[in-house]
Amino acid sequence: MRIARFSHQDAIRFGIVDEGELVVLAGDPMFAGYDTTGERVPLADVVLLAPVIPRSKIVCVGRNYRDHAAELGNDVPDAPLLFFKPNTSVVGPGDAIVLPPQSERVDFEGELAAVIGRVTKNVPAERALEHVFGYTIANDVTARDLQKTDGQWARAKGFDTFCPLGPAIETDFDPTGDAVVTTRLNGEVMQKGPISDMIFSLADVIAYASAAFTLLPGDVILTGTPAGVGPFTAGDVVEVEISGLGILRNTARAA
């Protein structure tokens, strides 16, 4: 099932994607279930929004693909390397990525994202995926120069608009399968790697993170990026595609 969050007639609503239409839901399905209103809205008539706005946090995994760690000259970590993005960094499909004047190099990083569906604490890896509501696409936008100079990643990863999510949440997706992350810059393929190349699986990441802090419904887990990251500038179009999840498309603009 594919769930979209959308704006229509000055209201923000949720719907189940059914070919070219949205079956409108009575509320947020993560909390209110899948009761429908009986209304159907053409996709062409709505504006798709970020499918979730985390109430608490976005948990990210650094250097979770060997080739990506190598391209930046970093060692592969012995355990998941976790960091946070603030929920104010989230934007949706079609929204602009605003390039901050503090940075001279902003990079794209296409990633698989998981949305937590229930309170999760000290969950074992073998049960971790039971706590996932669904899956979507993320772009872990990074001010690469600030990441290097700051010595920690909060500012470089946390600017407003630095976490595009979308286009929807897919509840029926296998994060252990052979889906491929592909990132295109102005139509040219820059990244292409299977999610099976992750060093630490999503289940392992959830178990590791939940041993440290409680994950709440709506929290988002970003699972790392394949090799091929690179800079983009104002006017560039970045597309992240994951087979089975669709395409997340955003255009960059100067602040």
XYZ file of C-alpha atoms in Angstrom:
255
model
C 0.000 0.000 0.000
C 1.307 3.429 -0.929
C 0.362 6.321 1.372
C 0.682 9.957 0.318
C 0.404 13.132 2.353
C -0.962 15.934 0.221
C -2.449 19.399 0.064
C -5.823 19.886 -1.614
C -8.232 22.804 -1.343
C -6.256 24.404 1.497
C -6.282 21.225 3.597
C -3.521 18.716 4.362
C -4.754 15.139 4.093
C -3.597 11.541 3.643
C -4.583 9.148 0.917
C -3.922 5.715 -0.563
C -2.446 5.953 -4.056
C -4.655 4.057 -6.515
C -3.194 4.519 -9.984
C -3.971 8.151 -10.888
C -6.130 8.877 -7.853
C -5.906 9.179 -4.090
C -8.410 7.378 -1.891
C -8.760 9.939 0.899
C -8.201 8.692 4.442
C -10.036 9.976 7.505
C -6.765 10.767 9.313
C -3.094 9.979 9.633
C -2.998 6.209 9.045
C -0.099 5.751 11.452
C -2.412 6.725 14.302
C -5.955 6.555 12.912
C -5.818 3.459 10.713
C -7.084 3.147 7.164
C -10.689 4.313 7.399
C -11.608 6.241 4.267
C -13.918 9.182 3.699
C -15.359 7.789 0.475
C -13.743 10.605 -1.489
C -11.314 10.130 -4.376
C -9.071 12.935 -5.609
C -7.069 12.939 -8.861
C -3.321 12.995 -8.242
C -3.065 15.745 -10.834
C -5.152 18.029 -8.609
C -3.023 17.796 -5.448
C 0.386 18.900 -4.219
C 2.358 16.043 -2.729
C 4.008 16.895 0.587
C 6.701 15.189 2.619
C 4.945 11.933 3.533
C 5.873 12.349 7.193
C 7.101 15.149 9.441
C 8.980 13.442 12.270
C 7.582 14.498 15.624
C 10.886 13.678 17.277
C 13.961 12.982 15.115
C 15.636 11.773 11.968
C 18.298 9.162 12.698
C 20.948 8.795 10.011
C 23.716 6.262 9.405
C 27.051 7.498 8.092
C 29.438 5.497 5.895
C 27.078 2.543 5.545
C 28.299 1.621 2.051
C 31.963 0.624 1.680
C 32.458 2.399 -1.646
C 31.058 5.651 -0.240
C 33.350 5.522 2.785
C 36.275 4.902 0.430
C 35.434 7.760 -1.930
C 35.628 10.213 0.991
C 38.825 8.647 2.327
C 37.184 7.261 5.463
C 37.481 3.913 7.204
C 34.465 1.653 7.460
C 33.049 1.950 11.013
C 32.957 -1.075 13.316
C 29.407 -0.209 14.392
C 26.673 1.994 12.886
C 27.812 5.624 12.854
C 24.710 7.525 13.921
C 23.870 11.208 13.664
C 20.695 13.291 13.665
C 18.954 15.700 11.356
C 16.349 18.061 12.848
C 12.764 17.685 11.703
C 12.955 21.274 10.406
C 15.229 19.984 7.617
C 12.361 18.022 6.024
C 10.798 19.125 2.745
C 8.704 17.241 0.230
C 8.872 16.220 -3.403
C 9.154 19.218 -5.692
C 10.209 21.558 -2.902
C 13.373 23.614 -3.317
C 16.634 22.702 -1.651
C 17.923 26.053 -0.432
C 21.701 26.409 -0.671
C 23.009 28.248 2.405
C 25.466 31.119 1.921
C 27.713 29.625 4.630
C 28.684 26.722 2.362
C 30.643 26.576 -0.868
C 29.894 22.902 -1.549
C 26.557 21.169 -1.016
C 26.298 17.473 -1.956
C 23.421 15.112 -2.725
C 23.180 11.715 -1.011
C 20.352 9.449 -2.166
C 19.117 7.026 0.488
C 16.462 4.536 1.510
C 14.429 5.816 4.463
C 12.283 3.893 6.931
C 9.439 5.389 8.975
C 9.033 4.002 12.486
C 5.464 2.984 13.281
C 5.444 2.377 17.029
C 7.386 3.073 20.185
C 10.661 1.180 19.849
C 13.135 0.585 22.658
C 15.695 -2.214 23.002
C 14.193 -4.142 20.105
C 16.270 -7.116 18.869
C 17.319 -7.096 15.231
C 15.176 -10.129 14.411
C 12.054 -8.164 15.368
C 13.140 -4.678 14.350
C 11.353 -4.545 10.999
C 8.037 -5.215 12.778
C 8.380 -1.671 14.113
C 8.567 -0.072 10.656
C 5.413 1.568 9.311
C 6.752 1.939 5.793
C 9.513 3.098 3.481
C 10.268 6.166 1.402
C 13.129 7.963 -0.338
C 15.452 10.544 1.191
C 18.167 12.918 0.063
C 20.648 13.431 2.908
C 21.802 16.842 1.651
C 25.183 17.761 3.124
C 27.277 20.933 3.253
C 30.475 18.992 2.650
C 32.891 21.796 3.439
C 31.199 22.507 6.771
C 31.141 18.812 7.592
C 34.927 18.794 7.302
C 35.620 22.038 9.147
C 33.111 21.684 11.994
C 34.411 18.343 13.239
C 30.835 17.157 13.843
C 27.917 17.031 11.458
C 24.981 18.849 13.035
C 25.233 22.059 11.027
C 26.407 20.470 7.776
C 23.473 18.037 7.739
C 20.846 20.118 9.487
C 20.062 23.206 7.404
C 16.429 23.829 6.552
C 15.454 21.887 3.378
C 18.392 19.449 3.775
C 16.161 16.375 4.126
C 13.809 15.946 1.172
C 11.482 12.965 1.690
C 8.958 11.320 -0.621
C 7.093 10.946 -2.797
C 5.053 8.584 -0.592
C 5.333 5.852 2.042
C 5.227 2.294 0.743
C 4.145 -0.220 3.379
C 4.898 -3.273 1.214
C 8.637 -3.090 0.546
C 11.517 -5.458 1.302
C 14.541 -3.574 2.726
C 16.587 -6.775 2.456
C 15.873 -7.222 -1.248
C 17.578 -6.163 -4.451
C 16.134 -2.634 -4.808
C 18.589 -0.110 -6.254
C 19.251 3.482 -5.191
C 19.858 5.698 -8.233
C 20.618 9.425 -8.035
C 20.548 11.628 -11.130
C 21.846 15.171 -11.432
C 20.146 17.006 -14.300
C 19.339 13.617 -15.813
C 22.835 12.140 -15.514
C 23.250 9.091 -13.283
C 25.658 9.892 -10.448
C 24.890 7.155 -7.911
C 23.683 3.618 -8.482
C 23.921 0.920 -5.832
C 21.781 -1.894 -4.434
C 20.537 -1.569 -0.866
C 21.958 -5.049 -0.301
C 25.398 -3.377 -0.261
C 24.669 -1.790 3.136
C 27.274 -2.683 5.738
C 24.709 -2.617 8.543
C 21.195 -3.729 7.662
C 18.181 -1.637 8.558
C 17.221 -4.187 11.212
C 20.671 -3.940 12.773
C 20.528 -0.139 12.712
C 17.124 -0.041 14.426
C 18.315 -2.470 17.092
C 21.514 -0.490 17.658
C 19.746 2.878 17.802
C 16.904 1.693 20.027
C 19.422 0.348 22.532
C 20.539 3.954 23.031
C 17.348 5.986 22.697
C 13.644 5.433 22.193
C 12.355 5.652 18.638
C 8.877 7.156 18.360
C 6.142 6.772 15.742
C 6.994 9.019 12.823
C 10.737 8.994 13.451
C 12.669 8.455 10.227
C 15.752 6.281 9.739
C 18.102 7.172 6.867
C 20.175 4.137 5.954
C 23.255 5.563 4.222
C 24.241 6.339 0.651
C 26.102 4.510 -2.125
C 29.224 5.853 -3.796
C 28.967 8.712 -6.280
C 27.982 11.628 -4.054
C 28.800 15.022 -5.457
C 28.011 18.725 -5.461
C 25.106 20.535 -7.005
C 24.362 24.207 -7.514
C 21.415 26.560 -7.915
C 19.125 25.491 -10.732
C 20.220 21.859 -10.676
C 17.605 19.121 -10.473
C 18.373 16.167 -8.189
C 16.354 12.971 -8.590
C 16.644 10.002 -6.248
C 14.932 6.832 -7.454
C 14.546 3.559 -5.592
C 12.951 0.671 -7.404
C 9.562 0.024 -5.847
C 9.357 3.436 -4.142
C 9.280 5.928 -7.009
C 11.255 9.102 -7.658
C 12.032 12.003 -5.304
C 12.744 15.130 -7.362
C 13.938 18.507 -6.035
C 15.486 21.620 -7.556
C 18.177 23.649 -5.838
C 18.057 27.404 -5.435
C 20.247 29.995 -3.774
C 19.197 31.369 -0.403
